[in-house]
XYZ file of C-alpha atoms in Angstrom:
378
model
C -16.033 3.405 -48.370
C -13.527 3.338 -51.112
C -14.676 6.646 -52.533
C -14.427 8.161 -48.989
C -10.874 6.835 -48.583
C -9.881 8.396 -51.945
C -11.357 11.638 -50.950
C -9.396 11.699 -47.643
C -6.283 10.797 -49.513
C -6.695 13.798 -51.886
C -7.385 16.055 -48.955
C -4.180 14.904 -47.155
C -2.147 15.416 -50.350
C -3.439 18.987 -50.702
C -2.884 19.583 -47.055
C 0.786 18.450 -47.358
C 1.188 20.887 -50.254
C -0.394 23.705 -48.302
C 1.998 23.038 -45.289
C 5.019 22.947 -47.710
C 4.147 26.373 -48.914
C 4.569 27.729 -45.326
C 7.480 25.542 -44.601
C 9.474 27.781 -42.174
C 6.477 28.568 -39.915
C 5.300 24.993 -39.797
C 8.810 23.453 -39.135
C 9.252 25.897 -36.305
C 5.952 24.985 -34.750
C 6.665 21.241 -35.247
C 10.094 21.550 -33.650
C 8.724 23.256 -30.529
C 5.876 20.873 -30.374
C 8.176 17.788 -30.680
C 10.527 19.075 -27.928
C 7.453 19.445 -25.690
C 6.300 15.913 -26.273
C 9.789 14.649 -25.913
C 10.134 16.234 -22.385
C 6.751 15.057 -21.231
C 7.188 11.518 -22.552
C 10.801 11.273 -21.137
C 9.522 12.177 -17.615
C 6.581 9.886 -17.927
C 8.551 6.820 -19.488
C 11.401 7.259 -16.868
C 9.231 7.414 -13.738
C 7.082 4.546 -14.874
C 10.194 2.459 -15.646
C 11.595 3.310 -12.215
C 8.398 2.110 -10.663
C 8.603 -1.187 -12.537
C 12.149 -1.730 -11.483
C 11.243 -1.012 -7.793
C 8.359 -3.598 -8.099
C 10.575 -6.179 -9.734
C 13.313 -5.712 -7.052
C 10.825 -5.817 -4.119
C 8.915 -8.813 -5.553
C 11.514 -11.199 -3.937
C 11.687 -9.218 -0.635
C 9.998 -10.489 2.589
C 6.311 -9.970 2.854
C 6.721 -8.587 6.367
C 9.722 -7.118 8.050
C 9.381 -6.850 11.885
C 11.460 -4.240 13.662
C 11.519 -3.668 17.480
C 11.150 -0.129 18.725
C 12.567 1.404 21.954
C 11.631 5.012 22.623
C 10.364 5.287 19.092
C 13.639 4.175 17.606
C 14.652 0.955 15.823
C 16.406 -1.278 18.281
C 18.032 -4.740 18.232
C 15.862 -7.893 18.382
C 16.625 -9.629 21.700
C 16.884 -13.425 22.238
C 13.442 -15.117 22.500
C 11.755 -12.414 20.360
C 11.838 -14.745 17.205
C 10.208 -17.547 19.211
C 7.260 -15.221 20.222
C 6.840 -14.242 16.534
C 6.593 -17.932 15.610
C 3.550 -18.373 17.768
C 1.555 -16.053 15.799
C -0.970 -17.847 13.572
C -0.314 -17.492 9.807
C 3.516 -16.954 10.115
C 5.071 -19.653 7.840
C 8.716 -18.784 8.051
C 10.795 -16.554 10.237
C 14.484 -15.620 10.194
C 16.500 -12.990 11.999
C 18.613 -10.700 9.753
C 21.861 -9.017 10.433
C 22.674 -5.746 8.592
C 23.962 -2.321 9.301
C 25.600 0.878 7.829
C 29.167 1.796 7.718
C 30.558 5.200 6.795
C 33.880 4.953 4.905
C 35.872 8.150 5.339
C 38.035 7.202 2.344
C 35.370 7.675 -0.321
C 33.003 9.529 1.971
C 30.112 7.097 1.431
C 27.996 4.700 3.370
C 28.208 0.896 2.832
C 25.579 -1.625 3.673
C 27.085 -4.507 5.659
C 24.938 -7.649 5.585
C 25.095 -11.364 6.570
C 23.571 -13.751 3.844
C 21.303 -16.314 5.513
C 22.635 -19.056 3.146
C 26.045 -18.927 4.850
C 27.702 -18.400 1.479
C 30.553 -16.172 2.680
C 33.453 -17.741 4.640
C 34.950 -16.279 7.754
C 37.447 -13.559 7.075
C 36.214 -13.076 3.577
C 33.676 -10.575 2.019
C 31.704 -10.183 -1.142
C 31.429 -6.588 -2.430
C 29.018 -4.736 -4.748
C 30.014 -3.392 -8.185
C 30.096 0.283 -7.085
C 32.121 -0.469 -4.053
C 34.488 -2.340 -6.340
C 34.900 0.708 -8.600
C 35.331 3.218 -5.791
C 37.997 1.273 -3.949
C 39.593 -0.350 -6.941
C 38.872 -3.907 -5.539
C 39.163 -7.297 -7.172
C 38.931 -10.874 -6.076
C 41.773 -11.734 -3.745
C 42.507 -8.187 -2.637
C 42.638 -7.385 1.079
C 40.875 -4.350 2.547
C 40.597 -3.021 6.074
C 37.874 -1.111 7.832
C 38.047 0.563 11.288
C 35.035 -0.314 13.302
C 33.087 2.118 15.446
C 34.922 0.776 18.495
C 38.241 1.869 16.980
C 39.544 -1.664 16.003
C 40.993 -2.396 12.622
C 39.384 -5.359 10.800
C 40.991 -6.869 7.591
C 39.089 -8.909 5.042
C 39.914 -10.687 1.842
C 37.567 -9.980 -1.130
C 36.225 -13.416 -2.167
C 34.281 -12.068 -5.282
C 32.276 -9.189 -6.711
C 28.662 -9.285 -7.029
C 27.345 -9.405 -10.749
C 26.721 -6.242 -12.592
C 23.156 -7.205 -13.291
C 22.326 -6.846 -9.588
C 23.892 -3.378 -9.174
C 20.590 -1.594 -8.730
C 20.370 -3.291 -5.265
C 23.927 -4.244 -4.530
C 25.975 -1.176 -5.548
C 27.062 -0.376 -1.992
C 26.513 -3.803 -0.532
C 29.113 -5.819 1.363
C 28.356 -9.417 2.470
C 30.370 -11.027 5.348
C 30.187 -13.932 7.660
C 27.998 -13.716 10.797
C 31.010 -13.943 13.229
C 32.871 -11.186 11.321
C 29.679 -9.014 11.572
C 29.035 -9.414 15.186
C 32.784 -8.745 15.893
C 32.839 -5.648 13.674
C 29.647 -4.103 15.151
C 30.003 -5.514 18.651
C 26.586 -7.337 18.220
C 25.672 -9.344 21.244
C 25.120 -13.052 20.723
C 21.428 -13.940 19.852
C 20.614 -10.374 18.834
C 19.377 -9.479 15.316
C 18.735 -6.305 13.334
C 15.184 -7.290 12.360
C 13.074 -10.351 11.395
C 11.923 -11.286 7.974
C 8.612 -13.139 7.866
C 6.848 -15.208 5.260
C 3.124 -15.456 5.557
C 1.394 -18.888 4.619
C -1.611 -17.099 2.929
C -0.676 -13.932 0.881
C -4.284 -12.609 1.444
C -3.723 -12.525 5.146
C -0.489 -10.482 5.237
C -2.337 -7.452 6.749
C -4.175 -9.638 9.224
C -0.877 -11.205 10.416
C 0.701 -7.691 10.831
C -2.208 -6.619 13.005
C -1.674 -9.807 15.087
C 1.957 -9.104 15.496
C 1.349 -5.480 16.517
C -1.179 -6.613 19.170
C 1.086 -9.449 20.499
C 4.229 -7.443 20.479
C 3.361 -3.837 21.222
C 6.932 -2.701 20.958
C 7.207 -4.005 17.417
C 6.638 -2.307 13.987
C 5.645 -4.579 11.122
C 6.531 -3.220 7.702
C 4.635 -4.616 4.779
C 6.102 -5.183 1.285
C 3.067 -3.402 -0.137
C 3.796 -0.371 2.017
C 7.261 -0.191 0.774
C 6.025 -0.281 -2.746
C 3.568 2.419 -2.139
C 6.313 4.537 -0.602
C 8.552 4.178 -3.540
C 5.657 4.971 -5.928
C 5.034 8.216 -3.883
C 8.630 9.188 -4.092
C 8.732 8.814 -7.814
C 5.429 10.622 -8.200
C 6.755 13.493 -6.087
C 9.972 13.755 -8.185
C 7.854 13.608 -11.408
C 5.802 16.346 -10.126
C 8.943 18.529 -9.325
C 10.133 18.159 -12.987
C 6.790 18.945 -14.300
C 6.482 21.959 -12.024
C 9.887 23.247 -13.288
C 8.748 22.823 -16.854
C 5.278 24.324 -16.294
C 6.378 27.693 -17.633
C 7.694 26.191 -20.909
C 4.519 24.073 -21.156
C 2.300 27.182 -20.761
C 4.397 29.119 -23.242
C 3.976 26.363 -25.762
C 0.170 26.177 -25.093
C -0.035 29.965 -25.787
C 1.925 29.668 -28.972
C -0.057 26.630 -30.293
C -3.442 28.237 -29.413
C -2.403 31.541 -31.120
C -1.307 29.691 -34.240
C -4.325 27.283 -34.343
C -6.945 29.944 -33.473
C -5.765 32.731 -35.843
C -5.443 32.560 -39.613
C -2.933 34.552 -41.490
C -4.028 36.700 -44.453
C -2.501 34.091 -46.854
C -4.567 31.237 -45.275
C -7.761 33.187 -45.455
C -7.063 34.141 -49.115
C -6.517 30.405 -49.724
C -9.838 29.655 -48.140
C -11.582 32.165 -50.120
C -10.185 30.785 -53.444
C -11.151 27.224 -52.544
C -14.616 28.394 -51.830
C -14.809 30.319 -55.054
C -13.791 27.286 -57.126
C -16.401 25.114 -55.569
C -15.002 23.582 -52.384
C -17.590 22.890 -49.803
C -17.358 24.199 -46.274
C -17.091 20.646 -44.958
C -14.159 19.861 -47.196
C -12.237 22.968 -46.016
C -12.858 22.024 -42.434
C -11.675 18.501 -43.105
C -8.614 19.767 -44.902
C -7.590 22.108 -42.068
C -8.367 19.439 -39.525
C -6.029 17.030 -41.310
C -3.348 19.900 -41.210
C -3.639 20.234 -37.488
C -3.721 16.474 -36.917
C -0.649 15.859 -39.201
C 1.376 18.408 -37.318
C 0.411 17.197 -33.925
C 0.568 13.531 -34.800
C 4.062 13.904 -36.403
C 5.211 15.871 -33.414
C 3.900 13.241 -30.973
C 5.528 10.353 -32.804
C 8.858 12.111 -33.187
C 8.817 13.357 -29.544
C 7.878 9.933 -28.205
C 10.402 7.918 -30.234
C 13.137 10.465 -29.198
C 12.026 10.111 -25.574
C 12.138 6.304 -25.720
C 15.691 6.390 -27.081
C 16.676 9.046 -24.540
C 15.299 6.978 -21.550
C 16.156 3.392 -22.362
C 19.250 3.771 -24.569
C 20.840 7.140 -23.608
C 20.382 6.895 -19.771
C 18.021 9.843 -19.592
C 20.802 12.190 -18.850
C 18.644 15.225 -18.816
C 16.303 14.127 -15.914
C 18.377 11.437 -14.249
C 19.731 13.293 -11.256
C 16.282 14.645 -10.403
C 14.240 11.468 -10.860
C 16.693 8.881 -9.565
C 18.150 10.882 -6.755
C 21.791 10.955 -5.992
C 24.449 9.098 -3.916
C 28.195 8.859 -3.693
C 28.198 5.285 -4.675
C 25.630 5.593 -7.496
C 24.366 2.328 -9.132
C 25.010 2.056 -12.843
C 22.083 0.265 -14.501
C 19.956 0.291 -17.547
C 16.253 0.487 -17.193
C 14.206 -2.337 -18.817
C 12.109 -0.830 -21.586
C 8.492 -0.828 -20.475
C 5.623 1.275 -21.832
C 2.219 1.680 -20.223
C -0.474 1.835 -22.841
C -2.751 4.018 -20.554
C 0.090 6.497 -20.025
C 0.710 6.732 -23.656
C -2.929 7.234 -24.480
C -3.247 9.982 -21.843
C -0.171 11.745 -23.296
C -1.504 11.306 -26.792
C -4.882 12.805 -25.735
C -3.443 15.902 -24.021
C -0.910 16.715 -26.711
C -2.536 15.832 -30.007
C -6.230 16.395 -29.697
C -6.342 19.924 -28.140
C -4.192 21.243 -31.068
C -6.156 19.361 -33.749
C -9.364 20.583 -32.372
C -8.291 24.119 -31.904
C -8.094 24.690 -35.603
C -11.680 23.991 -36.213
C -13.255 27.182 -34.865
C -11.351 29.790 -36.900
C -11.519 27.522 -39.998
C -15.175 27.222 -39.626
C -15.697 30.907 -39.246
C -13.561 31.596 -42.344
C -15.214 28.816 -44.387
C -18.762 30.043 -43.884
C -17.829 33.558 -44.955
C -18.432 34.856 -48.418
C -15.438 34.078 -50.560
C -15.182 37.646 -51.942
C -15.129 38.986 -48.402
C -12.564 36.534 -47.306
C -10.276 37.337 -50.168
C -10.686 41.085 -49.619
C -9.698 40.527 -45.950
């Protein structure tokens, strides 16, 4: 084993010397190779991190959200509806929610008005999200007025600003007291926007949803798992758009790498002929060239992946952020939590390293089995 390791070390040393003799050509290929890995890894890391953020955010969301439909459209929950839901076996907890959208012509953006169920906001006061604070220049103690859809002007005092750490879900959020919400949107007493449900047995969530749909034909149960799948589909779709836009560049690199790997220059053929003439075996030449391809592809993969990691988790992924995250007037500012999927890295490694490393074997084998004199003569 020790002898084998020594032999591989000598082969690697010779391979590095051989690469250094064609420095400009190999550095150019390495640079293009690294950029390709960087782009693919950035897209993969960013979309995976977004999926994880969505999963973490939705982990604390209700297991089932029940909406009432009228003519196929979302309508208010009338009085007595919540009591009907409570009779469904398996429902552990139920609570009506009050929330709605408001368009602010000042910043030309939509806000989400919501009533916290814990009653933490006093009447006449509001709690605003970080993006809303930045766009309107608000601070605790400031007053702000909104004109409701009925034309009335309502004035509120900013009690506090939600923490920066929650901006991914609270950027455009505005929390207010229930009485203020009903007065602002002219909500009738006893009516709610939807119902949040907690199921006693998590394994029975889908069965409970089926019972709800059967008992209340005008209802639409929305499961947390379905919301997660929707977000995953959106991120997959956006990832596919980016990769489709980059497909021409990927194809061009593939042609370049294949041409470089599958064709030997006259200098390389001459080098192989000399090695054969001085006693190198065919297997040693193949191993030497395999190490050459592996060193180039492995170096490009490591450099590209590290650069992509820094780009995504420390530089905000500025190259792909607008496409993968979407856009909004009140855009949340948040830093993704570093998260790497081992299977994703292994897949990227397999499709970027092994094809190039393997592509060098056929032309090298053909040259290595040829008579040294014929090889050196071209």
